[in-house]
Coordinates of N, CA and C and ligand atoms in Angstrom, one line a residue:
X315 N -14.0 20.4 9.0 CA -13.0 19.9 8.0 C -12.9 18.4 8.0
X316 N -13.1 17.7 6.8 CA -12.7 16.4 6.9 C -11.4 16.3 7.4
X317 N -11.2 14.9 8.2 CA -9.8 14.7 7.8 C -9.5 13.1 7.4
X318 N -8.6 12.4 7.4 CA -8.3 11.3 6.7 C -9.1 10.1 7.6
X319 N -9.1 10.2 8.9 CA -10.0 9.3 10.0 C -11.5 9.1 9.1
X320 N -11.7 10.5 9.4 CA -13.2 10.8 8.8 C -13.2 9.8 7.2
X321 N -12.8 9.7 6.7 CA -12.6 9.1 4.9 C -13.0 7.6 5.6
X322 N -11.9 7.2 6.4 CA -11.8 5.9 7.1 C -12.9 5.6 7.6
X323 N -13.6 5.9 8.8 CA -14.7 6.0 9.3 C -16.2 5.7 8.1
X324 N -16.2 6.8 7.3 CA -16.9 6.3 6.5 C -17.1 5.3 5.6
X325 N -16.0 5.3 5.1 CA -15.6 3.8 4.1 C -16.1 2.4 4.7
X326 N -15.8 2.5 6.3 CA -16.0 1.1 7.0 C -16.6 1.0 7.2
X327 N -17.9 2.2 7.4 CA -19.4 2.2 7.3 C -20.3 1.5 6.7
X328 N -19.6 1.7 5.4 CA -20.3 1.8 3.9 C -19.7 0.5 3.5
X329 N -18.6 0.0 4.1 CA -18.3 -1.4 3.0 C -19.3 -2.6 3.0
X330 N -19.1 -3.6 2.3 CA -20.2 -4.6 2.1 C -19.3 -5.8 2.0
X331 N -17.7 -5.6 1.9 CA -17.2 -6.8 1.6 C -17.1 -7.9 3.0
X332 N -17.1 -9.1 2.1 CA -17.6 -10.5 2.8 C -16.5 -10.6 3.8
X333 N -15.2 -9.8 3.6 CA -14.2 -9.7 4.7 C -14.4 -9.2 6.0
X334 N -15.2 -8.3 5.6 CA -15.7 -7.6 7.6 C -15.8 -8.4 8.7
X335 N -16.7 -9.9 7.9 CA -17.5 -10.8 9.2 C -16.0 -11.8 9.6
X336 N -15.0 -11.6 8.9 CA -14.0 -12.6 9.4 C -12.8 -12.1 10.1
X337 N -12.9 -10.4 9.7 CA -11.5 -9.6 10.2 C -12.0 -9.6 11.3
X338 N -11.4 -9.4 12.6 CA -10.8 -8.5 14.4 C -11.6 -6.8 13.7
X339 N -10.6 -6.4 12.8 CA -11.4 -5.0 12.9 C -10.7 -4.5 11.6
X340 N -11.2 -3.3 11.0 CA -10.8 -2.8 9.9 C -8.9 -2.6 9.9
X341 N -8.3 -2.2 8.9 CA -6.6 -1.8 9.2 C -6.5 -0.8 8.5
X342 N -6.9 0.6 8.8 CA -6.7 1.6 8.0 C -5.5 2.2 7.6
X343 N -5.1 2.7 6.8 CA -3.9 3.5 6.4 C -3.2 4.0 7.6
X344 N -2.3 4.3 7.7 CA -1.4 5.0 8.7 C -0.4 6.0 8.1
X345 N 0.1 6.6 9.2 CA 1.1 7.9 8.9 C 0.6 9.3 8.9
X346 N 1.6 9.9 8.3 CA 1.3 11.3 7.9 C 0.0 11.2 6.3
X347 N -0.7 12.1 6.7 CA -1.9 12.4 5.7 C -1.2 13.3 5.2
X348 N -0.2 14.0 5.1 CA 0.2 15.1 4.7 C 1.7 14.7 4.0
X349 N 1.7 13.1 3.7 CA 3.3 12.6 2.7 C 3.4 12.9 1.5
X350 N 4.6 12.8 1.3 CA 4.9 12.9 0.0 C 4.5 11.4 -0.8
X351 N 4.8 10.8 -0.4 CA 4.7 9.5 -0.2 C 3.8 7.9 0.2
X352 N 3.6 7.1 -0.9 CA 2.6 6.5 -0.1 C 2.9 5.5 -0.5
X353 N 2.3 4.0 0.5 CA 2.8 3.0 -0.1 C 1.4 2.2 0.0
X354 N 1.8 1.4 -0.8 CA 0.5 0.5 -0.7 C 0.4 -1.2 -0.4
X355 N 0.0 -1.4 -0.1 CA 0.5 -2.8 0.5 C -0.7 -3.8 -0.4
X356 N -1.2 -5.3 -0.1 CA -2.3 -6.1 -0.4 C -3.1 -5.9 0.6
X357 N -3.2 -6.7 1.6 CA -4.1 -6.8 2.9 C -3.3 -7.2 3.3
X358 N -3.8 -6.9 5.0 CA -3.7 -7.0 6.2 C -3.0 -8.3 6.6
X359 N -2.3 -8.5 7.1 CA -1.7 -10.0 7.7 C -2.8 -9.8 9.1
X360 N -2.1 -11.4 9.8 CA -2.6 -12.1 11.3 C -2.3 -10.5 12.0
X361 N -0.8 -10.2 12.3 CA -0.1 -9.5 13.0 C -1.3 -8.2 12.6
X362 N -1.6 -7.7 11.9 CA -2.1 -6.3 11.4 C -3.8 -6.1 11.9
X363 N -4.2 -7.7 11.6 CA -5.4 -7.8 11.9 C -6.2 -7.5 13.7
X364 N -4.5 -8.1 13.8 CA -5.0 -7.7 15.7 C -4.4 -6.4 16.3
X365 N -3.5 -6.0 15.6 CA -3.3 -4.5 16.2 C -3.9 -3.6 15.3
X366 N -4.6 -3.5 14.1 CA -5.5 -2.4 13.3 C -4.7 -1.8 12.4
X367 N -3.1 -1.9 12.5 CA -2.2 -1.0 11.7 C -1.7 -1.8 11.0
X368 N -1.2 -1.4 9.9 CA -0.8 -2.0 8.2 C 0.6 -2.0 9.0
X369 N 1.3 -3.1 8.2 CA 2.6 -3.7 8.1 C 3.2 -3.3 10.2
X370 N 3.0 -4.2 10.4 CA 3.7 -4.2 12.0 C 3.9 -5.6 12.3
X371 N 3.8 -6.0 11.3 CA 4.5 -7.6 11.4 C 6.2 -8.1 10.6
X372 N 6.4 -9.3 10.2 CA 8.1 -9.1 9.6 C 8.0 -8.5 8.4
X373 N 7.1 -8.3 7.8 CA 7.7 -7.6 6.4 C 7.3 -6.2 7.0
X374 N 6.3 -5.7 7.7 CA 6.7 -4.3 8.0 C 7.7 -3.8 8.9
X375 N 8.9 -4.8 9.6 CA 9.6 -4.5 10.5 C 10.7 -4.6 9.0
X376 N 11.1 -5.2 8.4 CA 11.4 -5.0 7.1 C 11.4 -3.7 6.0
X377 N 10.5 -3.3 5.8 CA 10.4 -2.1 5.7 C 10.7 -1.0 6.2
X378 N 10.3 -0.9 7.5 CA 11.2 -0.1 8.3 C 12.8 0.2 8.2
X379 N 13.1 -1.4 8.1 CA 14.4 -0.7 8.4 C 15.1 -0.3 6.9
X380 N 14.2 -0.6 5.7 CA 14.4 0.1 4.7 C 14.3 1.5 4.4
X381 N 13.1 2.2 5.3 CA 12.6 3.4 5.0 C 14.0 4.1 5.9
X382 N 14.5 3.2 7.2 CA 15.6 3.9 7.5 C 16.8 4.3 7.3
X383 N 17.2 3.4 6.1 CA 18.2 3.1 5.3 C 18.2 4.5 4.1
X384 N 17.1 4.6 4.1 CA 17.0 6.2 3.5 C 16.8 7.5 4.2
X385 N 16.9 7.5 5.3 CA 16.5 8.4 6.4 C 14.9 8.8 6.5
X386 N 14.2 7.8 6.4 CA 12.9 8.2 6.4 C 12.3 7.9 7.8
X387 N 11.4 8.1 8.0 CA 10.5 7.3 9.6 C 9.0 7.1 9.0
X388 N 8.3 6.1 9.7 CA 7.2 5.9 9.2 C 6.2 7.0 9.8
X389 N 6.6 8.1 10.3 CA 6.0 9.1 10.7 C 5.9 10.3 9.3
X390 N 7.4 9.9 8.3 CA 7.2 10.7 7.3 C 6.1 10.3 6.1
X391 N 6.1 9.1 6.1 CA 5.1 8.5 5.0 C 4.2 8.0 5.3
X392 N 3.1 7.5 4.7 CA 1.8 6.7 4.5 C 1.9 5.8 4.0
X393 N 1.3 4.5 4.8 CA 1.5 3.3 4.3 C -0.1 2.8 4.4
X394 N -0.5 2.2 3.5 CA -1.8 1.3 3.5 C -2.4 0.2 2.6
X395 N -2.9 -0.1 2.4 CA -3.4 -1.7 2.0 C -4.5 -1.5 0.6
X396 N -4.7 -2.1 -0.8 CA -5.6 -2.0 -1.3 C -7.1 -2.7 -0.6
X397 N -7.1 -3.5 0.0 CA -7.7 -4.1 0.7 C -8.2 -3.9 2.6
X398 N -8.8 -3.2 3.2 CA -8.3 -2.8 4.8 C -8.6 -4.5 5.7
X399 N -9.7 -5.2 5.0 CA -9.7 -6.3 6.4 C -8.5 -7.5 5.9
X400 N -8.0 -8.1 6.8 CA -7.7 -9.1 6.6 C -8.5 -10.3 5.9
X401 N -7.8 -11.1 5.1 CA -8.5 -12.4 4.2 C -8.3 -13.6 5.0
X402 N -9.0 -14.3 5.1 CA -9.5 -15.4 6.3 C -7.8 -16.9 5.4
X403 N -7.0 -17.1 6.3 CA -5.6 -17.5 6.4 C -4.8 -17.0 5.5
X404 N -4.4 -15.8 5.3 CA -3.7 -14.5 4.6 C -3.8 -14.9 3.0
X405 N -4.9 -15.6 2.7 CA -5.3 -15.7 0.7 C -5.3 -14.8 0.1
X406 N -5.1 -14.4 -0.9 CA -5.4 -13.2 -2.1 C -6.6 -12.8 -1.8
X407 N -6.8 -11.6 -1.7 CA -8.4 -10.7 -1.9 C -8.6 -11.4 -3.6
X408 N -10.0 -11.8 -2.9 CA -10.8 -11.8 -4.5 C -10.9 -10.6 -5.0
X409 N -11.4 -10.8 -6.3 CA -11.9 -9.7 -7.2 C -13.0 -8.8 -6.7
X410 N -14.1 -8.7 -6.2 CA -15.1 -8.5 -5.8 C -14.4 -8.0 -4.6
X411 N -13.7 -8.3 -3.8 CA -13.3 -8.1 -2.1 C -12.4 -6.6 -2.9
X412 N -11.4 -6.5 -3.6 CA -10.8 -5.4 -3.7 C -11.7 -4.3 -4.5
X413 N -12.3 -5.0 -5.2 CA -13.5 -3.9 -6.1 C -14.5 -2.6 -5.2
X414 N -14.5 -3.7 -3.5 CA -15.4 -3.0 -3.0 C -14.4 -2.2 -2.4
X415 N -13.0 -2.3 -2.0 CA -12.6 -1.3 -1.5 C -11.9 -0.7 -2.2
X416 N -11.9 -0.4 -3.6 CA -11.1 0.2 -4.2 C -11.7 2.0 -4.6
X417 N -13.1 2.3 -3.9 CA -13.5 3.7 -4.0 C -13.3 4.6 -2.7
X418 N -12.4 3.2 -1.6 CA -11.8 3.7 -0.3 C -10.5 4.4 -0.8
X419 N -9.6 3.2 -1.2 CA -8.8 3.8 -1.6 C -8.3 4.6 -2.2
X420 N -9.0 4.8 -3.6 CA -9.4 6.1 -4.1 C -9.2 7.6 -3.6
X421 N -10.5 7.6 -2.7 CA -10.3 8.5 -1.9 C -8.9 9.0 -0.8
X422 N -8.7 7.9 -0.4 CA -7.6 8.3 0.7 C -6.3 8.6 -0.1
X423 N -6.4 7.9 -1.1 CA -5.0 8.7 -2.3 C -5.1 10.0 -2.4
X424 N -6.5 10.4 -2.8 CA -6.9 11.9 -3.3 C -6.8 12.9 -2.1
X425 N -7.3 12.2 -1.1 CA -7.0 13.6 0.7 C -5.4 13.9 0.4
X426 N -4.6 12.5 0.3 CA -3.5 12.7 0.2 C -2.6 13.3 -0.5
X427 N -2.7 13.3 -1.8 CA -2.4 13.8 -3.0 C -0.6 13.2 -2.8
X428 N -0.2 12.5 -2.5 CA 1.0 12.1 -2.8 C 1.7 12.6 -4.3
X429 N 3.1 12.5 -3.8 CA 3.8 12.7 -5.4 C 4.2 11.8 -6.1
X430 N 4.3 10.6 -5.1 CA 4.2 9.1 -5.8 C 3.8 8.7 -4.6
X431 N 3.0 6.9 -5.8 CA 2.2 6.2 -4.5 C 3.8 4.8 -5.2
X432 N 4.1 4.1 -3.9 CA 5.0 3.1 -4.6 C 4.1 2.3 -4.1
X433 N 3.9 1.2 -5.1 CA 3.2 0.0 -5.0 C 4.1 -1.2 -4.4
X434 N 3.8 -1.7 -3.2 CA 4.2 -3.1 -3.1 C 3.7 -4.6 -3.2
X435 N 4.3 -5.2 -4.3 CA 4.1 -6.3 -4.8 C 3.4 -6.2 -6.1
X436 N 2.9 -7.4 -6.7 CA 2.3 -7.3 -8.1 C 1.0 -7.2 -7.9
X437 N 0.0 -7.7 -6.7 CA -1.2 -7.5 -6.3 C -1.2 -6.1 -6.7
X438 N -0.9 -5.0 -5.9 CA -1.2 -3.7 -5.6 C -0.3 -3.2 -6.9
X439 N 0.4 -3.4 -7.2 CA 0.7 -3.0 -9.2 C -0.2 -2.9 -9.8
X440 N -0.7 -4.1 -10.0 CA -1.7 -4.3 -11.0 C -3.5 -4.1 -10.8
X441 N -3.6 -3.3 -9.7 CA -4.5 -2.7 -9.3 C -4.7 -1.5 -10.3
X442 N -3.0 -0.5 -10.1 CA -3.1 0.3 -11.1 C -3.0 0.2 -12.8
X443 N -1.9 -0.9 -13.0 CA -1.4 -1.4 -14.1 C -1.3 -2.6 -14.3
X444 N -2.8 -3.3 -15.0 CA -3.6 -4.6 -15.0 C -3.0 -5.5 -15.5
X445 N -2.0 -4.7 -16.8 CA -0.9 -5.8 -17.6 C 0.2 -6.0 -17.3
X446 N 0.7 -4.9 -16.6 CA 2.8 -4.7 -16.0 C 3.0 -5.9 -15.2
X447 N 4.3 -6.5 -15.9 CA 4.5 -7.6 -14.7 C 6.2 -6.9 -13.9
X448 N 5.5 -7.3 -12.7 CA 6.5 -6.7 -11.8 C 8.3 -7.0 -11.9
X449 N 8.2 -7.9 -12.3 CA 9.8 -8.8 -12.6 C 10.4 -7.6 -13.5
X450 N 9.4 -6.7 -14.9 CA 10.0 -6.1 -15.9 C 9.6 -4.5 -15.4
X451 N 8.9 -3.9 -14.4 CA 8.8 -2.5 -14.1 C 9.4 -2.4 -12.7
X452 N 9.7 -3.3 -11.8 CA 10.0 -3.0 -10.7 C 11.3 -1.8 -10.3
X453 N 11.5 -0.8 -9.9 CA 12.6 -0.1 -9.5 C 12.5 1.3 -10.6
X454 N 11.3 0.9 -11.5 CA 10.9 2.4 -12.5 C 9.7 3.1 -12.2
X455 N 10.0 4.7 -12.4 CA 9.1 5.1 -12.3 C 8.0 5.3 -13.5
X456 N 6.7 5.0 -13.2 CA 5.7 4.7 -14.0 C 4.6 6.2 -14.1
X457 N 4.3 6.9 -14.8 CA 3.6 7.6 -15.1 C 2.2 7.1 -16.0
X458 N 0.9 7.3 -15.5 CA -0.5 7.0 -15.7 C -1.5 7.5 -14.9
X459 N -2.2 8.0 -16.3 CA -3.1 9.2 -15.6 C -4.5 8.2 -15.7
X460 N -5.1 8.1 -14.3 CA -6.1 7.5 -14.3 C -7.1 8.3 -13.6
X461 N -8.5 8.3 -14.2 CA -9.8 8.7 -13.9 C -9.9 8.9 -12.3
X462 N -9.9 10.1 -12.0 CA -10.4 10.2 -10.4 C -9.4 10.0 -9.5
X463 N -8.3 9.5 -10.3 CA -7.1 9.7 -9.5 C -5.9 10.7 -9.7
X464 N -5.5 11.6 -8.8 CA -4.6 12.9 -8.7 C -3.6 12.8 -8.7
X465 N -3.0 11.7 -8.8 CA -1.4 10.8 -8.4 C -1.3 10.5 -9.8
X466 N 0.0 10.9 -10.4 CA 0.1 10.3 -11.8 C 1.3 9.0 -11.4
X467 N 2.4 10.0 -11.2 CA 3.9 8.9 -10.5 C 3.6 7.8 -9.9
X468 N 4.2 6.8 -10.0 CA 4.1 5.4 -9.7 C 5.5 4.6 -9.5
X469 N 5.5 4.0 -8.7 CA 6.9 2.9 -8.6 C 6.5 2.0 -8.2
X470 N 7.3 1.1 -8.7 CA 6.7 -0.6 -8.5 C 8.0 -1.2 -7.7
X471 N 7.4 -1.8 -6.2 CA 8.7 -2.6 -5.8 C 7.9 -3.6 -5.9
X472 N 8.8 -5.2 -5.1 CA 8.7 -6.1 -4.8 C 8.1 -6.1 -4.0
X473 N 7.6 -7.2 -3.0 CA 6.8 -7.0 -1.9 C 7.7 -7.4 -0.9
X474 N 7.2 -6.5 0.5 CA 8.6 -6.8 1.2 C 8.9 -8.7 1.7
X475 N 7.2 -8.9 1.9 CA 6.8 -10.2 2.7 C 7.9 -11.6 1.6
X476 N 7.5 -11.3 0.4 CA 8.1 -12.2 -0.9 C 9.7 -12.3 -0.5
X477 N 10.3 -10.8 -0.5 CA 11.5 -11.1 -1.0 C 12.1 -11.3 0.8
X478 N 12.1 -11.4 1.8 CA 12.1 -11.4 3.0 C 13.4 -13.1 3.1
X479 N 12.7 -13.7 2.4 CA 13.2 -15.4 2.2 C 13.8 -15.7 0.5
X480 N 14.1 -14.7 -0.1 CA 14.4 -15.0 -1.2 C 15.4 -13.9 -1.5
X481 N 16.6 -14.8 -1.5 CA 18.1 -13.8 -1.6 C 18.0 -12.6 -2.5
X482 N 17.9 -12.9 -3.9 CA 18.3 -12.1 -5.0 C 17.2 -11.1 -5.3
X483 N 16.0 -11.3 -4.6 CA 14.6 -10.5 -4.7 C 15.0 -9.5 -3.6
X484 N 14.8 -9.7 -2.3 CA 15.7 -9.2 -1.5 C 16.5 -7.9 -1.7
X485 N 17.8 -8.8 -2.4 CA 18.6 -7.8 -3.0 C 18.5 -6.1 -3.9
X486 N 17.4 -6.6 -4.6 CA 16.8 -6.1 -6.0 C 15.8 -4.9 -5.0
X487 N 15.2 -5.9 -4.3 CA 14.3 -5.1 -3.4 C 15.1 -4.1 -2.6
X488 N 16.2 -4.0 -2.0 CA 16.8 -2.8 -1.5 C 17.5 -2.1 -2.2
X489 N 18.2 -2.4 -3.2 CA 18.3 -1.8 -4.2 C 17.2 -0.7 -5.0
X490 N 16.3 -1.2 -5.4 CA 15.0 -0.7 -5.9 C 14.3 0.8 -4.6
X491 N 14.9 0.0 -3.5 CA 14.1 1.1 -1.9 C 14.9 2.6 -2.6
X492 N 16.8 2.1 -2.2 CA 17.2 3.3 -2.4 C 17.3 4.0 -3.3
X493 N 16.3 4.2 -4.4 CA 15.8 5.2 -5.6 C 14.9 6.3 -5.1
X494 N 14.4 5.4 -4.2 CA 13.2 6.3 -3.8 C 13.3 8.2 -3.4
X495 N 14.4 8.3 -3.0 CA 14.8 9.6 -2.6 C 15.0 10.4 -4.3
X496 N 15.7 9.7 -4.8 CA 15.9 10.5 -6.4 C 14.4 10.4 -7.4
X497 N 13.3 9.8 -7.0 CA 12.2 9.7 -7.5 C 11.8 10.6 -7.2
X498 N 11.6 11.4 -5.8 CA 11.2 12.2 -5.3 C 11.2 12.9 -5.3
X499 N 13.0 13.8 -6.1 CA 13.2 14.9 -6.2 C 12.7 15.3 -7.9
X500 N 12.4 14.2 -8.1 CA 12.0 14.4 -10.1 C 10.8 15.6 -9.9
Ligands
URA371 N1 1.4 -7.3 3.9 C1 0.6 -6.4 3.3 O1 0.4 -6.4 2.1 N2 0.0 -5.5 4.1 C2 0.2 -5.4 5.4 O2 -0.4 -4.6 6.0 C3 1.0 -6.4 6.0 C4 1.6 -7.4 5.2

């Protein structure tokens, strides 16, 4: 039986992007393969790069205490990166760098089959939704049915890293967290 390692494993096999030769090591998805729930992040920070796991740095200690704030554990959800290597001094993945991992993530959505994926930030928004700007869909839920993908439901937050230093983003951003339970029961 596949399981979600196995997806991982291969994908890192198979990638070609120019990020490999500068990451410590790949940062695959984490959590339950079996969430309701998924999140998605950009790439990898410094902090993620050296321990292999998505968000374990201040915006994922951030997060955490959001998911707590809802009674959640990061044991109940899945969190992962459009991107798995880190970008050489935490720059935007090029075009080409997310292109090549975007048939990873693909997949690891589909093992998962989540009931929503919540996107963090406008990077990983507009992955799905090329024209939505985050300022005007953030804290709704977004329905789009895309090719190859099994997940229609969509929520757009802020990114935690952004609003971490920015009061009213912040704000908006915890605000926007605690829906998440009522998205869920839709
Ligand atoms: N920011 C991200 O987008 N992803 C991580 O894993 C960490 C920080």
């Amino acid at each position: 039986m596949t399981t979600i390692l196995d997806i991982h494993n291969k994908w890192h096999k198979k990638n070609k992007c120019e990020l490999k030769k500068t990451a410590t090591q790949p940062v695959f998805g984490n959590g339950n393969p079996k969430a309701k729930i998924v999140f998605i992040g950009e790439a990898p920070g410094k902090d993620e790069d050296i321990s292999g796991i998505p968000f374990v740095g201040r915006a994922g200690k951030f997060l955490n205490e959001m998911l707590e704030e809802i009674k959640l554990k990061r044991e109940d959800v899945y969190i992962t990166n459009t991107v798995k290597y880190r970008p050489p001094n935490n720059r935007d993945p090029l075009p080409e760098e997310i292109r090549e991992c975007l048939p990873w993530l693909i997949e690891e959505l589909n093992f998962i089959k989540p009931k929503v994926i919540v996107t963090l930030g406008r990077h990983a928004l507009n992955r799905f939704f090329p024209e939505a700007k985050i300022s005007e869909v953030h804290g709704k839920l977004l329905k789009i049915k895309i090719e190859g993908l099994k997940t229609e439901n969509f929520f757009a937050l802020y990114h935690p890293a952004a609003a971490l230093y920015n009061g009213g983003m912040r704000e908006t951003l915890i605000e926007d967290f605690k829906k998440i339970p009522l998205v869920l029961e839709k």
